[in-house]
Tab-separated table of C-alpha atoms in Angstrom:
chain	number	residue	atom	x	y	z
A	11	UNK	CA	0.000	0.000	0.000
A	12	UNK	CA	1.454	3.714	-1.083
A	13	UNK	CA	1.299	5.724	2.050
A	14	UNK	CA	2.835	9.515	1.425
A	15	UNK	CA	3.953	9.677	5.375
A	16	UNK	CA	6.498	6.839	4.240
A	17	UNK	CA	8.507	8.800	1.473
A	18	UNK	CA	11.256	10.859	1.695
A	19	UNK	CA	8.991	14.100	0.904
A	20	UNK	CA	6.655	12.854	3.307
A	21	UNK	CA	8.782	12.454	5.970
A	22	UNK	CA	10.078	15.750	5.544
A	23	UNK	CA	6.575	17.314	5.927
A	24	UNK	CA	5.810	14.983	9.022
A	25	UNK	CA	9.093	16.204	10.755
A	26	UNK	CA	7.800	20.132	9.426
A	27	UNK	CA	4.466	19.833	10.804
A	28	UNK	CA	5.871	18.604	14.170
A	29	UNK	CA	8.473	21.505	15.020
A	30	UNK	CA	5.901	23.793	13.748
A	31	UNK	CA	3.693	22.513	16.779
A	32	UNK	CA	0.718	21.291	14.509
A	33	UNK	CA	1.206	17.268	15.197
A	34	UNK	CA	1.917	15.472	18.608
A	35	UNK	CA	4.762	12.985	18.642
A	36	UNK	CA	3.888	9.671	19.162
A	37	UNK	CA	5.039	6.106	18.537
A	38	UNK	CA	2.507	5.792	15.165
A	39	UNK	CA	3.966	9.020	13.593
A	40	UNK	CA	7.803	7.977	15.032
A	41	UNK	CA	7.259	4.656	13.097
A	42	UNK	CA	7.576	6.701	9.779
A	43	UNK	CA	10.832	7.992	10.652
A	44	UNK	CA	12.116	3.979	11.998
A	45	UNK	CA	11.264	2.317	8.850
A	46	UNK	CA	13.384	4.611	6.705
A	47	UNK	CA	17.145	2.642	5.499
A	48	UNK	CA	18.936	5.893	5.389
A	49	UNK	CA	20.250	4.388	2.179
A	50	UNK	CA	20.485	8.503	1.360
A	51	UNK	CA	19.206	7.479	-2.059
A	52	UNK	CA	16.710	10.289	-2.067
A	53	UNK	CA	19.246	12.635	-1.330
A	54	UNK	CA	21.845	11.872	-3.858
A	55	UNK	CA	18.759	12.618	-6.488
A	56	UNK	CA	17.449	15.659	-4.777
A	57	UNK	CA	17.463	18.905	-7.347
A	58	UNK	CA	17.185	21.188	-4.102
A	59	UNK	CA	19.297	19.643	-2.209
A	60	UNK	CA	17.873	18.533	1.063
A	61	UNK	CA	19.846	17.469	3.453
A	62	UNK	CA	18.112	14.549	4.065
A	63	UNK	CA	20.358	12.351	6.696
A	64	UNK	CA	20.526	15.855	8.918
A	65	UNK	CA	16.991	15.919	9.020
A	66	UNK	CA	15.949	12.036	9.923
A	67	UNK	CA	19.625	12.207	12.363
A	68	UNK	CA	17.870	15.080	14.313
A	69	UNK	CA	14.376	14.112	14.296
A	70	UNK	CA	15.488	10.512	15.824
A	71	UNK	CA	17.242	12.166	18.075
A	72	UNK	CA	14.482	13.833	19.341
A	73	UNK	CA	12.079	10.377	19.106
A	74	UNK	CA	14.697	9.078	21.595
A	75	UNK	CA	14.700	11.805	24.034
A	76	UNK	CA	10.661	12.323	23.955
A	77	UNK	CA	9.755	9.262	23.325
A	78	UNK	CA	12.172	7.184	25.438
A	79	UNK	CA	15.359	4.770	24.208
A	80	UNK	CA	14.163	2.051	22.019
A	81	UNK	CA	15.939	-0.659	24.245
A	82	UNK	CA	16.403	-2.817	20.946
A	83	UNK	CA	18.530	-0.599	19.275
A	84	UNK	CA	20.153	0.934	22.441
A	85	UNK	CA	21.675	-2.130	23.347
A	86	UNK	CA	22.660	-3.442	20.317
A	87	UNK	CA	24.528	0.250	19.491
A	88	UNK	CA	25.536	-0.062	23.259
A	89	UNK	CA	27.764	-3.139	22.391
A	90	UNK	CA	29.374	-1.480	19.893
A	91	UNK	CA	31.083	0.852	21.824
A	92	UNK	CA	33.246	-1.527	23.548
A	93	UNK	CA	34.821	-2.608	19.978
A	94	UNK	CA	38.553	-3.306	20.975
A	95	UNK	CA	38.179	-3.670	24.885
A	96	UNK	CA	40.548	-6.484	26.160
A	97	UNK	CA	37.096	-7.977	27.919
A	98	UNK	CA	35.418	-7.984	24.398
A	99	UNK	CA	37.960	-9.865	23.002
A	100	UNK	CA	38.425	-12.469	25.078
A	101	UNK	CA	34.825	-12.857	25.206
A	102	UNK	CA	34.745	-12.890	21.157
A	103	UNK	CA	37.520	-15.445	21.209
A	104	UNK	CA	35.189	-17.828	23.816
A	105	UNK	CA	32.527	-16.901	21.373
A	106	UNK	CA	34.686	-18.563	18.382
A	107	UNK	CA	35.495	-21.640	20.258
A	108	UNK	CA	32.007	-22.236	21.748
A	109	UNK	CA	30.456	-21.899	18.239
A	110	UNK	CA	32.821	-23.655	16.116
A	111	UNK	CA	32.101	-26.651	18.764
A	112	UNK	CA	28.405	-26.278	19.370
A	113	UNK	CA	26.790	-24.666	16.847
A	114	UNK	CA	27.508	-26.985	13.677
A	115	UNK	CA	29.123	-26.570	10.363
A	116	UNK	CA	29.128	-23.410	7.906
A	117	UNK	CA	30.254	-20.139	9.000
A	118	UNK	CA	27.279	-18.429	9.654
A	119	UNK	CA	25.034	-18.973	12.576
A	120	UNK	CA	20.692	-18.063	13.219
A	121	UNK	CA	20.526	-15.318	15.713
A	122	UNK	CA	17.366	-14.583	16.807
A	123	UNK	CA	16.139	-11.113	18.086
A	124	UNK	CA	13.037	-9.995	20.312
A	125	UNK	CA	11.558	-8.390	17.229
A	126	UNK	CA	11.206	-11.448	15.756
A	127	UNK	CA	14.366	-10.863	13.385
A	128	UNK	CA	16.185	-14.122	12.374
A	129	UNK	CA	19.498	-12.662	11.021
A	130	UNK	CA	22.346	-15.259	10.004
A	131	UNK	CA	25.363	-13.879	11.433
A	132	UNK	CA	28.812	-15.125	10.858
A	133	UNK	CA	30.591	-16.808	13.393
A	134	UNK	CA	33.366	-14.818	15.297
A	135	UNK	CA	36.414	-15.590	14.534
A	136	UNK	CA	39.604	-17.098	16.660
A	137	UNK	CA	42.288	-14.238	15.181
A	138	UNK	CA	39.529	-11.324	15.852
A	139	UNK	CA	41.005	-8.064	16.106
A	140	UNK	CA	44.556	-9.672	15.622
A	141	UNK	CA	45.675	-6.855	13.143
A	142	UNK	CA	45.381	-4.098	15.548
A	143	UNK	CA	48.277	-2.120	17.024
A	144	UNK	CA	50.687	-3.224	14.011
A	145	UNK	CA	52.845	-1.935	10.873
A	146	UNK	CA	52.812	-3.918	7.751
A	147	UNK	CA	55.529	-3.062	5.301
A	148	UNK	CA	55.331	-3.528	1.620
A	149	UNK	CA	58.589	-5.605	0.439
A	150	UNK	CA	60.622	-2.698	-1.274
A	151	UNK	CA	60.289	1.382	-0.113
A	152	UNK	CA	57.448	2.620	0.672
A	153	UNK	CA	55.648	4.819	-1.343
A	154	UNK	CA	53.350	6.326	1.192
A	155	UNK	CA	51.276	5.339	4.526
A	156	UNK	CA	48.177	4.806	4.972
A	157	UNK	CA	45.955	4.041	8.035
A	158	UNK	CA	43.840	1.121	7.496
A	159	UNK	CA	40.410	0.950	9.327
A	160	UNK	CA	38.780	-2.321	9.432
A	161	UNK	CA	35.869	-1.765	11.377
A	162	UNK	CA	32.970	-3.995	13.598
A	163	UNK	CA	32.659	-6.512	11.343
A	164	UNK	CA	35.878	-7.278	9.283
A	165	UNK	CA	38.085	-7.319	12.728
A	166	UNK	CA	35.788	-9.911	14.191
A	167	UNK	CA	33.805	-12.022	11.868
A	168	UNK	CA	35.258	-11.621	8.639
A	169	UNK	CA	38.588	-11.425	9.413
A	170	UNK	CA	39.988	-13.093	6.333
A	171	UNK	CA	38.936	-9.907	4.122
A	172	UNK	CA	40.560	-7.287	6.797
A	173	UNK	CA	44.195	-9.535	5.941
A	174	UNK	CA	43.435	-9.257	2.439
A	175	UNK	CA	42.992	-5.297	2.201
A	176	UNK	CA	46.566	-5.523	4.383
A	177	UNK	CA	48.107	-7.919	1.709
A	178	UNK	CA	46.746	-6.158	-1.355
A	179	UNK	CA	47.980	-2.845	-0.269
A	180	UNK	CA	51.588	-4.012	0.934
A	181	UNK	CA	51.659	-5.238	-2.715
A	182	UNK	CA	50.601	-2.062	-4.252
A	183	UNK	CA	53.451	-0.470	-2.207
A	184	UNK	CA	52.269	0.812	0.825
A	185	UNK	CA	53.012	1.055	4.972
A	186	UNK	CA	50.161	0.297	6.691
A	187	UNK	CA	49.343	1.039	9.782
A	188	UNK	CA	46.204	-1.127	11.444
A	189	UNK	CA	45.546	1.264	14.429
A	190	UNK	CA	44.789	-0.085	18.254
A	191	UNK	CA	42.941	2.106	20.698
A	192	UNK	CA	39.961	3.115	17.714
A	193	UNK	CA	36.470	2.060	18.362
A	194	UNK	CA	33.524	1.438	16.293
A	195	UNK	CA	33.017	4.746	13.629
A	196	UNK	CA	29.878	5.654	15.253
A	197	UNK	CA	27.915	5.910	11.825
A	198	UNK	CA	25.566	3.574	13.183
A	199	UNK	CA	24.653	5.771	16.591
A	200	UNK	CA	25.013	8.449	14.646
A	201	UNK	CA	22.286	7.413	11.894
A	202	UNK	CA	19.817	6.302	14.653
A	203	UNK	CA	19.798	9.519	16.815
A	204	UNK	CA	22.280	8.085	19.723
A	205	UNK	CA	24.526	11.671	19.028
A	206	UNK	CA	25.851	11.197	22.517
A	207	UNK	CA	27.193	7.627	21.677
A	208	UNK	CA	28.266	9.013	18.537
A	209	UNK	CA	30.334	11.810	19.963
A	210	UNK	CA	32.476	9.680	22.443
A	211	UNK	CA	33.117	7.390	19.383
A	212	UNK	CA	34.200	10.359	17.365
A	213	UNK	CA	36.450	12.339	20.225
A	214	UNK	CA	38.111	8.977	21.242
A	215	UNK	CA	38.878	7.722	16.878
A	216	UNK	CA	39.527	11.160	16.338
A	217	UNK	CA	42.611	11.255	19.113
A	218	UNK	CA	43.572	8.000	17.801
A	219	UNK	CA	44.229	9.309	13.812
A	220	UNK	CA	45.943	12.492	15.064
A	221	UNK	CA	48.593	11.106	17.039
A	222	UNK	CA	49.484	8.757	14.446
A	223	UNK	CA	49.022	11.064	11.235
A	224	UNK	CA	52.052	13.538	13.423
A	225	UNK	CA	53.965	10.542	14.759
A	226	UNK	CA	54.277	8.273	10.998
A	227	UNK	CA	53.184	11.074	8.193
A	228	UNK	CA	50.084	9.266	7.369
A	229	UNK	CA	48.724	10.050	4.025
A	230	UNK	CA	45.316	8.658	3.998
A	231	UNK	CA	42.611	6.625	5.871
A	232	UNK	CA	41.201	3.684	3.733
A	233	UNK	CA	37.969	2.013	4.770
A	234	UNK	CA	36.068	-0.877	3.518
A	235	UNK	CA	33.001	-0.009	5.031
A	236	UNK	CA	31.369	2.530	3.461
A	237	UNK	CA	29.045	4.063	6.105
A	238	UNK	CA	32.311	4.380	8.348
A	239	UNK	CA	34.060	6.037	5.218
A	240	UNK	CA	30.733	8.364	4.856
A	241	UNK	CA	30.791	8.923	8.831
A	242	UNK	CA	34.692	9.979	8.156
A	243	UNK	CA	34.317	12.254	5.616
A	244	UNK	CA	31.594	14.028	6.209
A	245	UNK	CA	31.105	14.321	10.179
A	246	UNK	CA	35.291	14.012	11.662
A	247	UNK	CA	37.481	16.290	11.280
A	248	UNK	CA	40.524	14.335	9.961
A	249	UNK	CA	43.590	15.710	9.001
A	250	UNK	CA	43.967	13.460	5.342
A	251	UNK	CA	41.514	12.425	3.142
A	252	UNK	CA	39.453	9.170	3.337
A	253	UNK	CA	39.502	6.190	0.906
A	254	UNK	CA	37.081	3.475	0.001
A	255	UNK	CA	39.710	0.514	-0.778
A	256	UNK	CA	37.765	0.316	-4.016
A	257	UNK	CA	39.110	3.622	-5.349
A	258	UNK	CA	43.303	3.229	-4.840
A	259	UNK	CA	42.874	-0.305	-6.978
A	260	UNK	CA	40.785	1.606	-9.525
A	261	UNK	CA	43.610	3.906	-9.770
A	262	UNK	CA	46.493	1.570	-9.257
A	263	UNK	CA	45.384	-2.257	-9.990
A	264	UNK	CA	46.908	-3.165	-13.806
A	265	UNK	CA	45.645	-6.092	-14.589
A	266	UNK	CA	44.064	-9.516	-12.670
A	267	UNK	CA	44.016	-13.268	-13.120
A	268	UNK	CA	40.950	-13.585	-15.122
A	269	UNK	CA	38.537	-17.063	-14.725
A	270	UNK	CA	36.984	-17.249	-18.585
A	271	UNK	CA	33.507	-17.758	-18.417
A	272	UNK	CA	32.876	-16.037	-15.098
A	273	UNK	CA	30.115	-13.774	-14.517
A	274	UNK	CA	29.902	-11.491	-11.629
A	275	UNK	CA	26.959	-8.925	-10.840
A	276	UNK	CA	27.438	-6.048	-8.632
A	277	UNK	CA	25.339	-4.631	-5.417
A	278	UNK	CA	26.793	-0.782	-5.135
A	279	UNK	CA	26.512	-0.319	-1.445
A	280	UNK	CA	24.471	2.645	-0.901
A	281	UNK	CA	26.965	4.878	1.442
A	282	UNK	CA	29.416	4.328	-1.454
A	283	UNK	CA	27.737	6.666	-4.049
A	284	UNK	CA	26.065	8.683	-1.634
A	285	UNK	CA	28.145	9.496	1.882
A	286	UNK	CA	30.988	8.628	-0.162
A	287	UNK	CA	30.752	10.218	-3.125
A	288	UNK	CA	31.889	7.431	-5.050
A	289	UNK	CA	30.839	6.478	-8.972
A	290	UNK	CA	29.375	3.298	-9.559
A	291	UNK	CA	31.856	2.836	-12.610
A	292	UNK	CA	34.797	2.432	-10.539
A	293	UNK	CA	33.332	-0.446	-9.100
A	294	UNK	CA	32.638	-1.660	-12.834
A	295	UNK	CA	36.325	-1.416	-13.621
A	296	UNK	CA	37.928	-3.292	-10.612
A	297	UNK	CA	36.055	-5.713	-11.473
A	298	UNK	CA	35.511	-5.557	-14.855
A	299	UNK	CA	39.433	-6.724	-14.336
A	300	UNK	CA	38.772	-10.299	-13.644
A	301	UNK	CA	35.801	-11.284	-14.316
A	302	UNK	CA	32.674	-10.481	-16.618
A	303	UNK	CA	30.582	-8.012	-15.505
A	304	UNK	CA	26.680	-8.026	-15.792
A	305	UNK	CA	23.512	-6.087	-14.542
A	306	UNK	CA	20.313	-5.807	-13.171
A	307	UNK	CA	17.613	-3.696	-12.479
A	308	UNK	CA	18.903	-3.444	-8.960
A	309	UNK	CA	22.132	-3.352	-8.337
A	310	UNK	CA	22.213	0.289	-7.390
A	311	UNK	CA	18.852	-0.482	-4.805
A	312	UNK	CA	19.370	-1.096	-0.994
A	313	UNK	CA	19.809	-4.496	-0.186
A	314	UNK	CA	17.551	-4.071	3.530
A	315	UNK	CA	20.083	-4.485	5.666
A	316	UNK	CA	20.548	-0.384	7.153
A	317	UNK	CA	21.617	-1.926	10.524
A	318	UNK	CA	19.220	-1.854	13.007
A	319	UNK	CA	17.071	-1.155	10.698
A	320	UNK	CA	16.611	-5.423	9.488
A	321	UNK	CA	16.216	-6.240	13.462
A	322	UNK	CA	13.798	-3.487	13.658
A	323	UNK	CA	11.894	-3.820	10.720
A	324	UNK	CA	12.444	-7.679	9.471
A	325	UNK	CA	9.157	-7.851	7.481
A	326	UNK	CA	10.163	-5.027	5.248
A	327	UNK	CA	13.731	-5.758	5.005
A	328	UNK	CA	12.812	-9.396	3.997
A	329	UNK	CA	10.408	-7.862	1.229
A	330	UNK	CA	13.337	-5.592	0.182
A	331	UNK	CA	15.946	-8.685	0.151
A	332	UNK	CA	13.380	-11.225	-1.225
A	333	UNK	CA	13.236	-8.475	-4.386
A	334	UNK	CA	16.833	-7.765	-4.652
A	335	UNK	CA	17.577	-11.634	-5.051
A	336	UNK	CA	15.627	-12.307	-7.649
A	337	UNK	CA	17.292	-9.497	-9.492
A	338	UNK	CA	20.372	-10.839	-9.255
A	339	UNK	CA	19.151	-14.314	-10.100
A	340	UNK	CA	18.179	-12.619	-13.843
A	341	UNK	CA	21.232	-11.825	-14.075
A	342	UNK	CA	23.261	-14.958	-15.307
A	343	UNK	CA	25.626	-14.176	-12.671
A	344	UNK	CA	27.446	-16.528	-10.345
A	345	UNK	CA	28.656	-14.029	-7.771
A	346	UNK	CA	27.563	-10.909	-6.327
A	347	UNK	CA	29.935	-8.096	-5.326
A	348	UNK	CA	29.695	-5.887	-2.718
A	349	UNK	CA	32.582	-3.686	-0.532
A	350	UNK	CA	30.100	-3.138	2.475
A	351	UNK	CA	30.529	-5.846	5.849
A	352	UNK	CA	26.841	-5.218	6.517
A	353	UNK	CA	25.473	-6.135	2.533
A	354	UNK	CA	27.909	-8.792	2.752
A	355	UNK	CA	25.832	-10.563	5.933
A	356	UNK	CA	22.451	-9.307	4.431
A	357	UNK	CA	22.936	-10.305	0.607
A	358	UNK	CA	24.581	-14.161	2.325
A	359	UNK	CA	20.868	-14.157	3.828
A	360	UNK	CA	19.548	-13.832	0.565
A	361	UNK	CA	21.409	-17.105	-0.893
A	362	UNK	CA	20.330	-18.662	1.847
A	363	UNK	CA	16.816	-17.475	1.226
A	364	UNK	CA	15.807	-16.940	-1.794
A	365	UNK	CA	18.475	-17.391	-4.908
A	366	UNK	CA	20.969	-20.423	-3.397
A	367	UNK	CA	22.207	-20.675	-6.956
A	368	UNK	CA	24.335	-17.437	-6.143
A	369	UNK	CA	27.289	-16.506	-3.765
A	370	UNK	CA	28.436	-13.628	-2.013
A	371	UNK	CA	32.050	-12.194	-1.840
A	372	UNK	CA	33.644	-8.944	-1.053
A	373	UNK	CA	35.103	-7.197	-3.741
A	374	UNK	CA	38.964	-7.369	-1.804
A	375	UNK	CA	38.424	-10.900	-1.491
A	376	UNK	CA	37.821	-11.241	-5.245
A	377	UNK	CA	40.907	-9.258	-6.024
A	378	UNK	CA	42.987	-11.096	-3.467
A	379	UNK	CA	42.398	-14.407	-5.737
A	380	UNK	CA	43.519	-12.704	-8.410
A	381	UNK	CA	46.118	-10.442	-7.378
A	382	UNK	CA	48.195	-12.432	-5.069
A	383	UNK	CA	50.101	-15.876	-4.904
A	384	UNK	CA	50.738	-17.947	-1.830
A	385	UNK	CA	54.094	-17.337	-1.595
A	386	UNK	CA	53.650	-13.525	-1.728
A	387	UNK	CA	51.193	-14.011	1.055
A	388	UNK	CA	53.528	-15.931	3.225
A	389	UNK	CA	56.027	-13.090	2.630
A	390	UNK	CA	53.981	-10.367	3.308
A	391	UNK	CA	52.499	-11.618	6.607
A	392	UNK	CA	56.759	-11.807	8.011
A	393	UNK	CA	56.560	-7.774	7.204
A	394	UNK	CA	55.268	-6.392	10.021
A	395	UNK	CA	56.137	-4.809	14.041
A	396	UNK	CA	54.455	-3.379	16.631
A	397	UNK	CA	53.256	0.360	17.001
């Protein structure tokens, strides 16, 4: 059913009509605000320019103070504030053994929610957060260093891609420096009205990046997660520019080894094009590199994941996933692309779901097949010390 209160527009005018005094806050009107992605889609196509993600940031901010916490996401945000506490990782390393003996085979495991979310999480992993607090060299001089920042979910569950990014860009001639003492980005508090959270994340990252941009010269911050990149750029105050890994193997990958025959379709990760300000064709060409490239309808569409937003909202999130999937199933494709830790866990729902004909893999994984050999692997993980 088309409801206006539920677009972008509509929104806007719901949020108008309440600081203007002429509507009364409560939990039916706040719903409109909850079950919007924040994909930031409407913004990128704007002609007047709204600022979109200011408004919604503000107006949740003020559903949480008037309205009270929403315990669900509170806790859940809560958690990741603690990203890189000794406790946590001890606890994440229990977690690893516990469900690598109890919980069966696979990597991913059903986590259920009080919403009534079932999300399919991947396992956390024995090495988590094993990068931190280290310099990797690349195997001749240096060309320039950059401060990689993994993030939530590549430190802990899918470690394997956060070692990749490390080996591709030792290759490509870089020092790089996989910070300790940095906490989760804060997009996530930040896009869900918790501004306080957010601002401890910030001040504490922030101190972090500054001693260590005076101390080694630091000539960039590269991301993989694009709403951490977007959160970067647009609301710190860093003193180098920010990177999607994406872009420096657009501009400095030559050539991969290709499999003939392969198809791969893309899912553009929504922050990318608009927090991040990146084109869809770069994707395209790193790609494009080693494998054949085809389209859908939907590739540049949100996948439903947003975060809380699939634990909040998992009947609409399935509808959005359940639609994306079959996309991609027209495709011809035998792999889906993505750059973004939380599309990764929500578009591996929707093989499990709805289109088990396809896989999922992150775009730095792909290239890491192609791009390096065992023994350069080997070599590069010897070519490191501590901070």
């Amino acid at each position: 059913e088309l409801d206006e209160a539920y677009s972008p527009r509509g929104r806007f005018l719901l949020a108008k009509t309440l600081l203007e005094g002429k509507l009364k806050l409560t939990p039916g009107v706040a719903q409109r605000w909850d079950q919007c992605t924040l994909c930031r889609n409407c913004e990128n196509v704007c002609p007047n320019g709204v600022e979109y993600k200011e408004l919604l940031v503000h107006i949740r901010e003020e559903v949480n103070q008037k309205l009270g916490r929403d315990w669900v996401k509170y806790f859940g945000l809560k958690a990741l504030t603690f990203q890189g506490n000794p406790l946590q990782r001890l606890a994440l390393k229990a977690g690893a053994f516990i469900s690598k003996l109890f919980v069966g085979k696979g990597d991913t495991m059903p986590v259920v929610f009080p919403t009534g979310a079932v999300k399919y999480f991947p396992k956390p992993k024995l090495n988590a957060q094993s990068l931190r607090g280290k310099i990797f060299f690349s195997k001749g001089r240096s060309k320039a260093t950059l401060i990689f920042f993994h993030g939530c979910m590549y430190e802990n569950f899918y470690t394997q891609t956060a070692e990749n990014v490390v080996r591709i860009l030792q290759k490509l001639g870089y020092r790089v420096i996989v910070p300790d003492g940095v906490s989760c980005c804060g997009g996530p508090h930040l896009y869900s009205g918790f501004t306080d959270m957010f601002e401890q994340l910030k001040e504490k990252n922030t101190k972090v990046f500054k001693t260590l941009a005076e101390k080694y010269s630091v000539e960039a911050l590269v991301v993989v997660c694009p709403t951490g990149g977007g959160t970067f750029k647009e609301d710190y105050d860093l003193p180098f520019p920010v990177y999607e890994l994406v872009e420096i193997l657009d501009r400095e990958l030559k050539e991969l080894r290709a499999d003939k025959g392969e198809k791969v379709t893309l899912h553009y990760p929504c922050h990318a094009y608009t927090a991040m300000k990146i084109p869809t064709e770069v994707f395209d060409r790193v790609a494009s590199k080693g494998a054949e490239v085809v389209k859908g309808e939907l590739n540049k569409s949100c996948c439903g994941f947003a975060g809380m937003f699939s634990v909040k909202n998992p009947l609409l999130s399935q509808k959005i996933l359940k639609r994306k999937m079959e996309d991609f199933s027209q495709t011809g494709a035998q792999t889906i692309l993505t750059s973004c830790p939380g599309c990764v866990l929500q578009l591996n729902e929707g093989t499990l779901r709805y289109a088990k004909n396809l896989k999922v893999e992150h775009i730095a994984d792909f290239v890491a097949k192609r791009f390096l050999t065992k023994e350069e692997i080997e070599t590069l993980k010897r070519l490191w010390e501590p901070l």
